[in-house]
CSV table of C-alpha atoms in Angstrom, one decimal:
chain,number,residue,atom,x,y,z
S,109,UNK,CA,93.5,114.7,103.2
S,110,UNK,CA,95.6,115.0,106.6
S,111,UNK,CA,93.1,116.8,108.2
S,112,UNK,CA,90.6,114.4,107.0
S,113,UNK,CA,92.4,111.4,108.9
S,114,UNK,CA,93.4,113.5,111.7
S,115,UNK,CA,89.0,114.3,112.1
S,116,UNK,CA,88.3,110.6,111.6
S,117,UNK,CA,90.9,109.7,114.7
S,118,UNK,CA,89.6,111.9,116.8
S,119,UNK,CA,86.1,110.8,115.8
S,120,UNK,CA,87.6,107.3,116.5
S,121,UNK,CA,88.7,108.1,119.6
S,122,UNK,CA,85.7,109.4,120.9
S,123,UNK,CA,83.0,107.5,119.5
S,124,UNK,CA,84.3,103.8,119.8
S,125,UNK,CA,84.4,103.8,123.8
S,126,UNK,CA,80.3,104.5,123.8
S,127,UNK,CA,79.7,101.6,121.1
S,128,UNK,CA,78.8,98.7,123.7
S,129,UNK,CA,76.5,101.4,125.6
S,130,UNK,CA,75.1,101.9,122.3
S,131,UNK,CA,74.4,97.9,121.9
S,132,UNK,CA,73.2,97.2,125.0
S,133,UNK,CA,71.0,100.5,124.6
S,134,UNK,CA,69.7,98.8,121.4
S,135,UNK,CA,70.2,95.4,122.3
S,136,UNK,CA,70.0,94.9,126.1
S,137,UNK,CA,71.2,92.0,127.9
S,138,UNK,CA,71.2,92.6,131.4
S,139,UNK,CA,67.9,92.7,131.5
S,140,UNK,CA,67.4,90.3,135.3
S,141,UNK,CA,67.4,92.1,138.5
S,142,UNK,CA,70.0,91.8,141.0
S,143,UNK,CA,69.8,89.1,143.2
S,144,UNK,CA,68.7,90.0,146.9
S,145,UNK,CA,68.4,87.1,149.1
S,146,UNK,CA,65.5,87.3,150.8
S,147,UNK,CA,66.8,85.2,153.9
S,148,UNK,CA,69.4,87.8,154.4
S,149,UNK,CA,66.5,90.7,153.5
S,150,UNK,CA,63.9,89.4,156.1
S,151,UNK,CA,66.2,87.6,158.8
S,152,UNK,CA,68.9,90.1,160.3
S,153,UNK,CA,70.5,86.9,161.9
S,154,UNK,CA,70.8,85.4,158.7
S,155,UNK,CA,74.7,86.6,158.1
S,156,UNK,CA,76.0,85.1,161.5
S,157,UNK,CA,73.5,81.6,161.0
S,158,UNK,CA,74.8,81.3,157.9
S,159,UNK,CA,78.7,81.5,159.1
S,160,UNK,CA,78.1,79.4,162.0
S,161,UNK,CA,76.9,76.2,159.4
S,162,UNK,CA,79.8,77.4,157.5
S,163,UNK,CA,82.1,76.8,159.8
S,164,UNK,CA,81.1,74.0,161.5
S,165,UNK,CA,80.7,71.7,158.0
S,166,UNK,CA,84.5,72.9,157.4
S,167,UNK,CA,85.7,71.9,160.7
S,168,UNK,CA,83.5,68.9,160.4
S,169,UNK,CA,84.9,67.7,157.3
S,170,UNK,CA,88.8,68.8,158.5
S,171,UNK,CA,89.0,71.6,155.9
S,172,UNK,CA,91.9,73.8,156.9
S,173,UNK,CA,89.8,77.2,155.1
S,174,UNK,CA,86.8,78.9,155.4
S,175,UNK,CA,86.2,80.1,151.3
S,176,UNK,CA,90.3,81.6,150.9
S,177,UNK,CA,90.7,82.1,155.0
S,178,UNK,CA,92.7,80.2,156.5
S,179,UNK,CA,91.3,78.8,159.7
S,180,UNK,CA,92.9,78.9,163.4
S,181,UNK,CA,91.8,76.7,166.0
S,182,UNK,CA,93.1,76.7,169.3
S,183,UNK,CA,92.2,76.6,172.8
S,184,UNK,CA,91.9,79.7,174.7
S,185,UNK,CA,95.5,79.4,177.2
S,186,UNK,CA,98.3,81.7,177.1
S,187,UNK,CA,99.2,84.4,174.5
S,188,UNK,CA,97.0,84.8,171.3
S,189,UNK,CA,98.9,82.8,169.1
S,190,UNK,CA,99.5,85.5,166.4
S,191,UNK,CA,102.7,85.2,164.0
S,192,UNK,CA,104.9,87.6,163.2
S,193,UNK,CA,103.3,89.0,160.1
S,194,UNK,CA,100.1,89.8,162.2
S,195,UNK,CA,102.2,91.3,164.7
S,196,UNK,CA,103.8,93.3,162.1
S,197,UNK,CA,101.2,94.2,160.3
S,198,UNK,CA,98.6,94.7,163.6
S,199,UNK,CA,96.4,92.8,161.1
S,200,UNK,CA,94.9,89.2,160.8
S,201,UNK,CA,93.3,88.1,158.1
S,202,UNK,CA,92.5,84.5,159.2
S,203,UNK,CA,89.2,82.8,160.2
S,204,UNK,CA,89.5,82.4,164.3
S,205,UNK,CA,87.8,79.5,165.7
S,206,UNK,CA,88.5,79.9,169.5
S,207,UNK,CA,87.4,76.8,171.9
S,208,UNK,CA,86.2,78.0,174.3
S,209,UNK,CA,86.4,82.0,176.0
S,210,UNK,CA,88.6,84.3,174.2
S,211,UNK,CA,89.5,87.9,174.9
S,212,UNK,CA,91.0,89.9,171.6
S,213,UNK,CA,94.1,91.0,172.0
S,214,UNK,CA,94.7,94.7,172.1
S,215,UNK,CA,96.2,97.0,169.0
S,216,UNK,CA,95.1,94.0,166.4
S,217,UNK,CA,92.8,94.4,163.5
S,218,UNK,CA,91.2,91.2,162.9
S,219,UNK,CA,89.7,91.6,159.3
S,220,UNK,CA,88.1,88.1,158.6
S,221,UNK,CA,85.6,86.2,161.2
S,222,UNK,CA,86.5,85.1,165.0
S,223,UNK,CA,84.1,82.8,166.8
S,224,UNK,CA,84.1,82.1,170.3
S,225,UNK,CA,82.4,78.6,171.4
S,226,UNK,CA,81.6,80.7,175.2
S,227,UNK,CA,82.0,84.6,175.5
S,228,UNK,CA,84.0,86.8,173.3
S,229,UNK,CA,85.3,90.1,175.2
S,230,UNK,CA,86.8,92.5,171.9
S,231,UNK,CA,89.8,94.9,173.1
S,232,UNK,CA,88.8,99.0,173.6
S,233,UNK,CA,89.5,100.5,170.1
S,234,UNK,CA,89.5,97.1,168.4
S,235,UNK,CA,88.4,96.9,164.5
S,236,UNK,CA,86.7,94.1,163.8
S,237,UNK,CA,85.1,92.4,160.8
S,238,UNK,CA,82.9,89.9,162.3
S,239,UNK,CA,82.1,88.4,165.5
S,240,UNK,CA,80.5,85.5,166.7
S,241,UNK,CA,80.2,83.8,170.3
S,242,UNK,CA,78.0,81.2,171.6
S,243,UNK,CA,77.1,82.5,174.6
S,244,UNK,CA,78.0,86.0,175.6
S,245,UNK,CA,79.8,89.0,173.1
S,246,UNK,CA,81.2,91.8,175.0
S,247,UNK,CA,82.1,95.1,172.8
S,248,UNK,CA,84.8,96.7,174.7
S,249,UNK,CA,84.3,100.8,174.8
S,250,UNK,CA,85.1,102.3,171.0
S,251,UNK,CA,85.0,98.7,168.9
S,252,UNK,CA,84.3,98.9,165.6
S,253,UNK,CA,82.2,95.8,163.9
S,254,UNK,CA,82.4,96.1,159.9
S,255,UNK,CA,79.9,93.7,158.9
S,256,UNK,CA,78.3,91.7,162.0
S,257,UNK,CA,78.1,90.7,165.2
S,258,UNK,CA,76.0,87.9,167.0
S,259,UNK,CA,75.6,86.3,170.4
S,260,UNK,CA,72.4,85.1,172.5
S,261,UNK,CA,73.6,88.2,174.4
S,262,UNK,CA,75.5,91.4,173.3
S,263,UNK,CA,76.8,93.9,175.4
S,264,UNK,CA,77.9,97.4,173.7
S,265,UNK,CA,80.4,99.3,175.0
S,266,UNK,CA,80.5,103.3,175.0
S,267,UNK,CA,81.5,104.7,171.8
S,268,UNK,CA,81.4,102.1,170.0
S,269,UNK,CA,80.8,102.5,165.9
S,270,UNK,CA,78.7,99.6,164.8
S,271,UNK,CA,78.8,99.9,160.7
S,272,UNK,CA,77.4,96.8,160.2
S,273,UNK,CA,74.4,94.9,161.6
S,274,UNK,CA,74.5,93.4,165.6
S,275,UNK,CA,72.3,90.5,166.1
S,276,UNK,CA,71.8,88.7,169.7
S,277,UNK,CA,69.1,85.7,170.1
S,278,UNK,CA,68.2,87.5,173.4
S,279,UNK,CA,69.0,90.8,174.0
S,280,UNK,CA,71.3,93.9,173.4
S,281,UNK,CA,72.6,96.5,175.7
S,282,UNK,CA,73.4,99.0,173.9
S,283,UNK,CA,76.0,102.0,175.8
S,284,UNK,CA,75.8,106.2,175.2
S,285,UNK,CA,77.5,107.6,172.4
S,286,UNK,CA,77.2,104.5,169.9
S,287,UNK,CA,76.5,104.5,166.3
S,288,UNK,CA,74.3,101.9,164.9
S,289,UNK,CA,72.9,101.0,161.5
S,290,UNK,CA,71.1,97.3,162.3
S,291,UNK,CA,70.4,96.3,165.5
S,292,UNK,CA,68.1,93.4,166.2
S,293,UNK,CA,66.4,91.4,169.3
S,294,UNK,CA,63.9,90.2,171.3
S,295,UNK,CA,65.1,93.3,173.7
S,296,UNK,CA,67.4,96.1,172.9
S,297,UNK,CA,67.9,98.6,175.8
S,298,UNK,CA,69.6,101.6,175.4
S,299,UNK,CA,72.4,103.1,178.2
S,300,UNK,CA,70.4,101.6,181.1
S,301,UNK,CA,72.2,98.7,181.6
S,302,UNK,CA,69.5,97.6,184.1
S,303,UNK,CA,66.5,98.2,182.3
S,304,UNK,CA,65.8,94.8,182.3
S,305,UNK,CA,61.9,96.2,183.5
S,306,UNK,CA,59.4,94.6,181.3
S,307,UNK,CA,57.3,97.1,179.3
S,308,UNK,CA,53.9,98.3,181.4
S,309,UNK,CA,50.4,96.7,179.7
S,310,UNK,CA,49.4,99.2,177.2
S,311,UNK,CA,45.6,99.4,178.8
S,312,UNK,CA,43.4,101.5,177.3
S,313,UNK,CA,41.3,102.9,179.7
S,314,UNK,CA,37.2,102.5,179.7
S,315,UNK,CA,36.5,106.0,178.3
S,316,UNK,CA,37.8,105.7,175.2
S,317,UNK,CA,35.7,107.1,172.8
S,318,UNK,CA,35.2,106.1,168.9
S,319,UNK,CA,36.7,109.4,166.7
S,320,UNK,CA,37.6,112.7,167.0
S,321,UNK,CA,35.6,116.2,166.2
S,322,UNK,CA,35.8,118.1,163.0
S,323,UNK,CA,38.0,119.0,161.2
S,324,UNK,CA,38.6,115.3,161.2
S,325,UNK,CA,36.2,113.4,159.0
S,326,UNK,CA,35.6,109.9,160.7
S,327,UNK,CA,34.4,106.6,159.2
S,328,UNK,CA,32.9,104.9,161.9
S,329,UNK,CA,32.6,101.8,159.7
S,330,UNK,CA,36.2,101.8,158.7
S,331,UNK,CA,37.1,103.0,162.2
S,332,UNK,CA,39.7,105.5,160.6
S,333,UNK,CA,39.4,109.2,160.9
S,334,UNK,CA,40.7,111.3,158.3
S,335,UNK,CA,42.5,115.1,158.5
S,336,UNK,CA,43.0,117.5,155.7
S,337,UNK,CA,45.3,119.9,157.2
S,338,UNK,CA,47.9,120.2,159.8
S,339,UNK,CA,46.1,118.5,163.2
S,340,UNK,CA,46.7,119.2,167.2
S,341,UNK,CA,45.3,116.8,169.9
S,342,UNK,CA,45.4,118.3,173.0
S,343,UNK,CA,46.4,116.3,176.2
S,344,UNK,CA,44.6,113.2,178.0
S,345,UNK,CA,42.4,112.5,175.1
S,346,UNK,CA,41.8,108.8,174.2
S,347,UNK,CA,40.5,107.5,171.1
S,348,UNK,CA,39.7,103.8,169.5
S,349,UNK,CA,40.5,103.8,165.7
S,350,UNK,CA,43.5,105.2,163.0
S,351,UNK,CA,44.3,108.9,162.3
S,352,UNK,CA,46.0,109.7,158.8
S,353,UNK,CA,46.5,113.6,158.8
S,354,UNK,CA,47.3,115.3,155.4
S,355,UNK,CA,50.0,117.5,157.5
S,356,UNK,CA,51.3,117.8,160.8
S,357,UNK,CA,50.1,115.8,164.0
S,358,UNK,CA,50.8,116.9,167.3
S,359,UNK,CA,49.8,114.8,170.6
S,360,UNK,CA,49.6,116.5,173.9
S,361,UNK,CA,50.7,114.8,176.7
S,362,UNK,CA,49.1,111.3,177.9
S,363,UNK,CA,46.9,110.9,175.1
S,364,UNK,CA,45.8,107.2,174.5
S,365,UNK,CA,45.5,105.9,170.6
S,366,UNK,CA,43.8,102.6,170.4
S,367,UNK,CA,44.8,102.8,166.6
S,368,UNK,CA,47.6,103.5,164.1
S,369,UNK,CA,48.8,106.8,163.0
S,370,UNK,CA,49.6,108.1,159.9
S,371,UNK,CA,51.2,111.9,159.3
S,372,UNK,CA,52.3,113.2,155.7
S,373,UNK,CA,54.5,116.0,158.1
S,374,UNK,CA,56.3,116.5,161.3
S,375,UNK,CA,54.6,113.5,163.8
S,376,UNK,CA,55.1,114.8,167.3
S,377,UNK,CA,54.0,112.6,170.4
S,378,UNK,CA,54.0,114.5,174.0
S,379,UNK,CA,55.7,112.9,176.9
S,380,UNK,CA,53.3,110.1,178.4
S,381,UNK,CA,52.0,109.0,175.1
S,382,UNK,CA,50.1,105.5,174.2
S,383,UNK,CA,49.3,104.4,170.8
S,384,UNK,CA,48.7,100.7,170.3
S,385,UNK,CA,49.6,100.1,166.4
S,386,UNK,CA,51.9,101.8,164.2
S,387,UNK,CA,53.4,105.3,163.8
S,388,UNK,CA,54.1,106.2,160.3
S,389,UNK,CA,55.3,109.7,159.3
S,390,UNK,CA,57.0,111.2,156.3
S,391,UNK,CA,58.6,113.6,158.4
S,392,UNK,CA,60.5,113.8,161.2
S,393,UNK,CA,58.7,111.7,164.3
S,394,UNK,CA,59.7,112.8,168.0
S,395,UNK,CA,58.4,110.8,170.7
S,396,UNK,CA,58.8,112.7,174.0
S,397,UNK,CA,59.3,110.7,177.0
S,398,UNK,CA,57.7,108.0,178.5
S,399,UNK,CA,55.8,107.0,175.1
S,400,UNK,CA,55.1,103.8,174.0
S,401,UNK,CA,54.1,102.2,170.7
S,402,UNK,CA,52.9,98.7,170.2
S,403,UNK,CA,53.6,98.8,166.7
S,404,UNK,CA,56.7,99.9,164.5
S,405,UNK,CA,57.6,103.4,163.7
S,406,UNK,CA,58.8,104.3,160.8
S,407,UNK,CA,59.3,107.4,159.0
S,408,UNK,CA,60.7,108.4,155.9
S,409,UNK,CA,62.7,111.6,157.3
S,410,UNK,CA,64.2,110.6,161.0
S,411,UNK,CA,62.6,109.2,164.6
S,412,UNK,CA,64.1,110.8,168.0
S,413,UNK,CA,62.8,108.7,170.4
S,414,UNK,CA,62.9,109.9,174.5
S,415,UNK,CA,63.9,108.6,177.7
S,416,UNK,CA,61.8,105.6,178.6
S,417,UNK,CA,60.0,105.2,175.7
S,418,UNK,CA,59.4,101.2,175.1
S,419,UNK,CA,58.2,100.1,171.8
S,420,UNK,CA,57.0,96.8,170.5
S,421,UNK,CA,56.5,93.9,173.1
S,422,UNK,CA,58.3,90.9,173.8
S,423,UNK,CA,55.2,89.0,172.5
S,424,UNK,CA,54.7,91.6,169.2
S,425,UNK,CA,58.2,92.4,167.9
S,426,UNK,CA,58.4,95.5,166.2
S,427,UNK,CA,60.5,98.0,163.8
S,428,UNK,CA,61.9,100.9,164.5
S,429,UNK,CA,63.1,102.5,160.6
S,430,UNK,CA,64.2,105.6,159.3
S,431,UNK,CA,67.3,107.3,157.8
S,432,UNK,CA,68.5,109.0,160.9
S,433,UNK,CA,67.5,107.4,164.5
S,434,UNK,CA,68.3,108.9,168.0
S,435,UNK,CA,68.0,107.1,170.6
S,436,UNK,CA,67.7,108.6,174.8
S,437,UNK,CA,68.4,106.6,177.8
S,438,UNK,CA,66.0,104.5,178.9
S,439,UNK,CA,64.4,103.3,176.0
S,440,UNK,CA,63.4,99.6,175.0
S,441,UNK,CA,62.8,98.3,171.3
S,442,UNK,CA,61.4,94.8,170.9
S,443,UNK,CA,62.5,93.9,167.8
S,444,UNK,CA,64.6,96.0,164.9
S,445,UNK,CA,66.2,99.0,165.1
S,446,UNK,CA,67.3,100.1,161.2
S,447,UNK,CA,69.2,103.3,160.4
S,448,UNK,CA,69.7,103.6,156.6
S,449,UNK,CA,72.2,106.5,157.1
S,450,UNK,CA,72.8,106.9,160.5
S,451,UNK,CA,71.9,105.7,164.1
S,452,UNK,CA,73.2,107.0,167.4
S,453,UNK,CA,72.8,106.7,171.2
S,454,UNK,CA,72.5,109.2,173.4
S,455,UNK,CA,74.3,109.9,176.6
S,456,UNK,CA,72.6,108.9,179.6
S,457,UNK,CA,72.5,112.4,181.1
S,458,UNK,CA,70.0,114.3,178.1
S,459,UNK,CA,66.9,114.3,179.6
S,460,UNK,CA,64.9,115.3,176.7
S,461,UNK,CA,66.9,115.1,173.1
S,462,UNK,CA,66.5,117.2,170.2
S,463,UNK,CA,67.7,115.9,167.1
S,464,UNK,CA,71.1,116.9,167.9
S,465,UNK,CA,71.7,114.7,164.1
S,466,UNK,CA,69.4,116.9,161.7
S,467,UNK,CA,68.9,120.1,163.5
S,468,UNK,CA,67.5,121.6,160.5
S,469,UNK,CA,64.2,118.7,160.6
S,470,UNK,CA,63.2,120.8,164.1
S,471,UNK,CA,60.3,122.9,163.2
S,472,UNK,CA,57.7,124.6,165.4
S,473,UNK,CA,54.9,123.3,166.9
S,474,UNK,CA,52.2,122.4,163.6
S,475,UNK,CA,49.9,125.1,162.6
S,476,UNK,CA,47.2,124.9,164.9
S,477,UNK,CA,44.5,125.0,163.0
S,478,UNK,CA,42.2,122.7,164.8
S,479,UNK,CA,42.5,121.4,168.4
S,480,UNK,CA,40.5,118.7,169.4
């Protein structure tokens, strides 16, 4: 008999933890998706909007805390008015509402939001959770943003990690050597701080001509031509319609899309080239430099994208997605920059970047089994 209770313990033991797996399994009840709001989905701003109204109905209405934050006002004069558990700690944990400029102290962590009603200048090395100014944000070299940061105008120091998403209303200036995951506006330039050019007219020149030779089958209804194997272009050719190659695409240089393309492989675009819609790839897409898209790119493996290429325009915003993203000098993005895993920019001295991230994704030039 003992060994008859000591099997039904041990059966009790291991049995009852799996019982309400077994009745949801037979009875589920979390059956409703997770909730994804599709303001915060679809509008990278949304985050620092949404504090800002936030903030300004609780100082509105004289609350004295932002959800369990405490909230600081004061104007910006003196020391930053810190108490001695902060200093202690090298941590703040309350809501900073600063009237006016501010400039973060050095060797604090400030782990809950800080607003600025001008500019906000962060401190070299700083940790931040979330910033917000009303007119300028400075990110002093090696800052670290958790969650967000948003201005009209953001200025990224060198080195800086950004973990979360950075937001401006006009433009970003984004330094070498910074990490990125979300960056978003009308203009982010990368490492040139003066590369306030505007992006050239994508012309397409008067001999473009409707398709491409075998092996590419072309639609001339549809205006889409159609590859079943790996595919290289050679240089200076021009075309009006979409390419979707089953394998690898290669571009030679200064060849002229008036299309979309579309690569199940490695998606590789010579220096000089001009495609006016998208670039989709599930490989790896480099774009060599001087390139220039008006559409988004996006690929499902990584994008290296050259000195000076410029994609989207200020009047057709664009994306810029894939897992891994390097960026080279030079280079403008109208619109959305989105690294699901990683993002970095390059120092201002590579002149033409391999992807120094995912060496492994650099394969040889595409079986060249047609040229056209």
């Amino acid at each position: 008999m003992m060994w008859l209770l000591l099997f039904g313990l041990t059966a009790a033991v291991i049995l009852l933890p799996m019982v309400p797996a077994w009745m949801e399994w037979r009875r589920p009840s979390d059956v409703v998706p997770l909730f994804i709001d599709n303001d915060d989905a679809q509008d990278p701003p949304f985050l620092a909007r949404s504090f800002e109204s936030r903030l300004g109905t609780a100082l509105a209405m004289g609350k004295t805390h932002l959800g369990r934050s405490p909230i600081m006002t004061f104007p910006p004069c003196g020391a930053w008015p810190l108490n001695d558990s902060e200093h202690e700690a090298a941590i703040s944990q309350r809501v900073w509402n600063v009237v006016g400029d501010a400039e973060l102290p050095a060797g604090i962590s400030f782990l809950a939001e800080v607003a600025a009603q001008s500019s906000l200048q962060s401190a070299a090395g700083g940790i931040y959770r979330a910033l917000w100014a009303g007119l300028r944000l400075q990110l002093a070299p090696r800052s670290v943003v958790l969650r967000w940061a948003h201005a009209p105008q953001v200025t990224v120091g060198a080195g800086c990690q950004l973990a979360g998403r950075v937001t401006a209303d006009n433009r970003i200036d984004i330094a070498a050597q910074t990490t990125f995951t979300l960056l978003h506006a009308p203009m982010v330039c990368f490492v040139v701080p003066q590369c306030a050019r505007v992006a050239p007219a994508m012309d397409m020149p008067l001999t473009l001509r409707s398709g491409l030779p075998p092996p590419v089958v072309w639609n001339e209804v549809a205006c889409r031509g159609v590859c079943n194997e790996s595919l290289k272009v050679g240089r200076h050719n021009a075309w009006r319609g979409d390419l979707i190659v089953a394998g690898d695409l290669w571009l030679g240089e200064s060849c002229t899309v008036d299309g979309s393309l579309k690569s199940a492989g490695l998606l590789t675009l010579e220096a000089g080239c001009k495609v006016s819609g998208s670039i989709v790839s599930v490989g790896l897409i480099q774009m060599a430099a001087d390139c220039m898209a008006g559409g988004s790119v996006i690929s499902e493996t990584a994008i290296v994208l050259g000195p000076g290429c410029i994609i989207g325009t200020p009047e057709r915003p664009c994306t810029v997605a894939a897992p891994r993203i390097e960026v080279a000098s030079g280079v403008i993005v109208h619109g959305t920059l989105w690294a699901g895993e990683h993002g970095r920019c390059l120092s201002a001295d590579v002149a033409t970047p391999p992807p120094t991230l995912f060496p492994t994704l650099r394969a040889a030039v595409p079986a060249q089994k047609a040229t056209a």
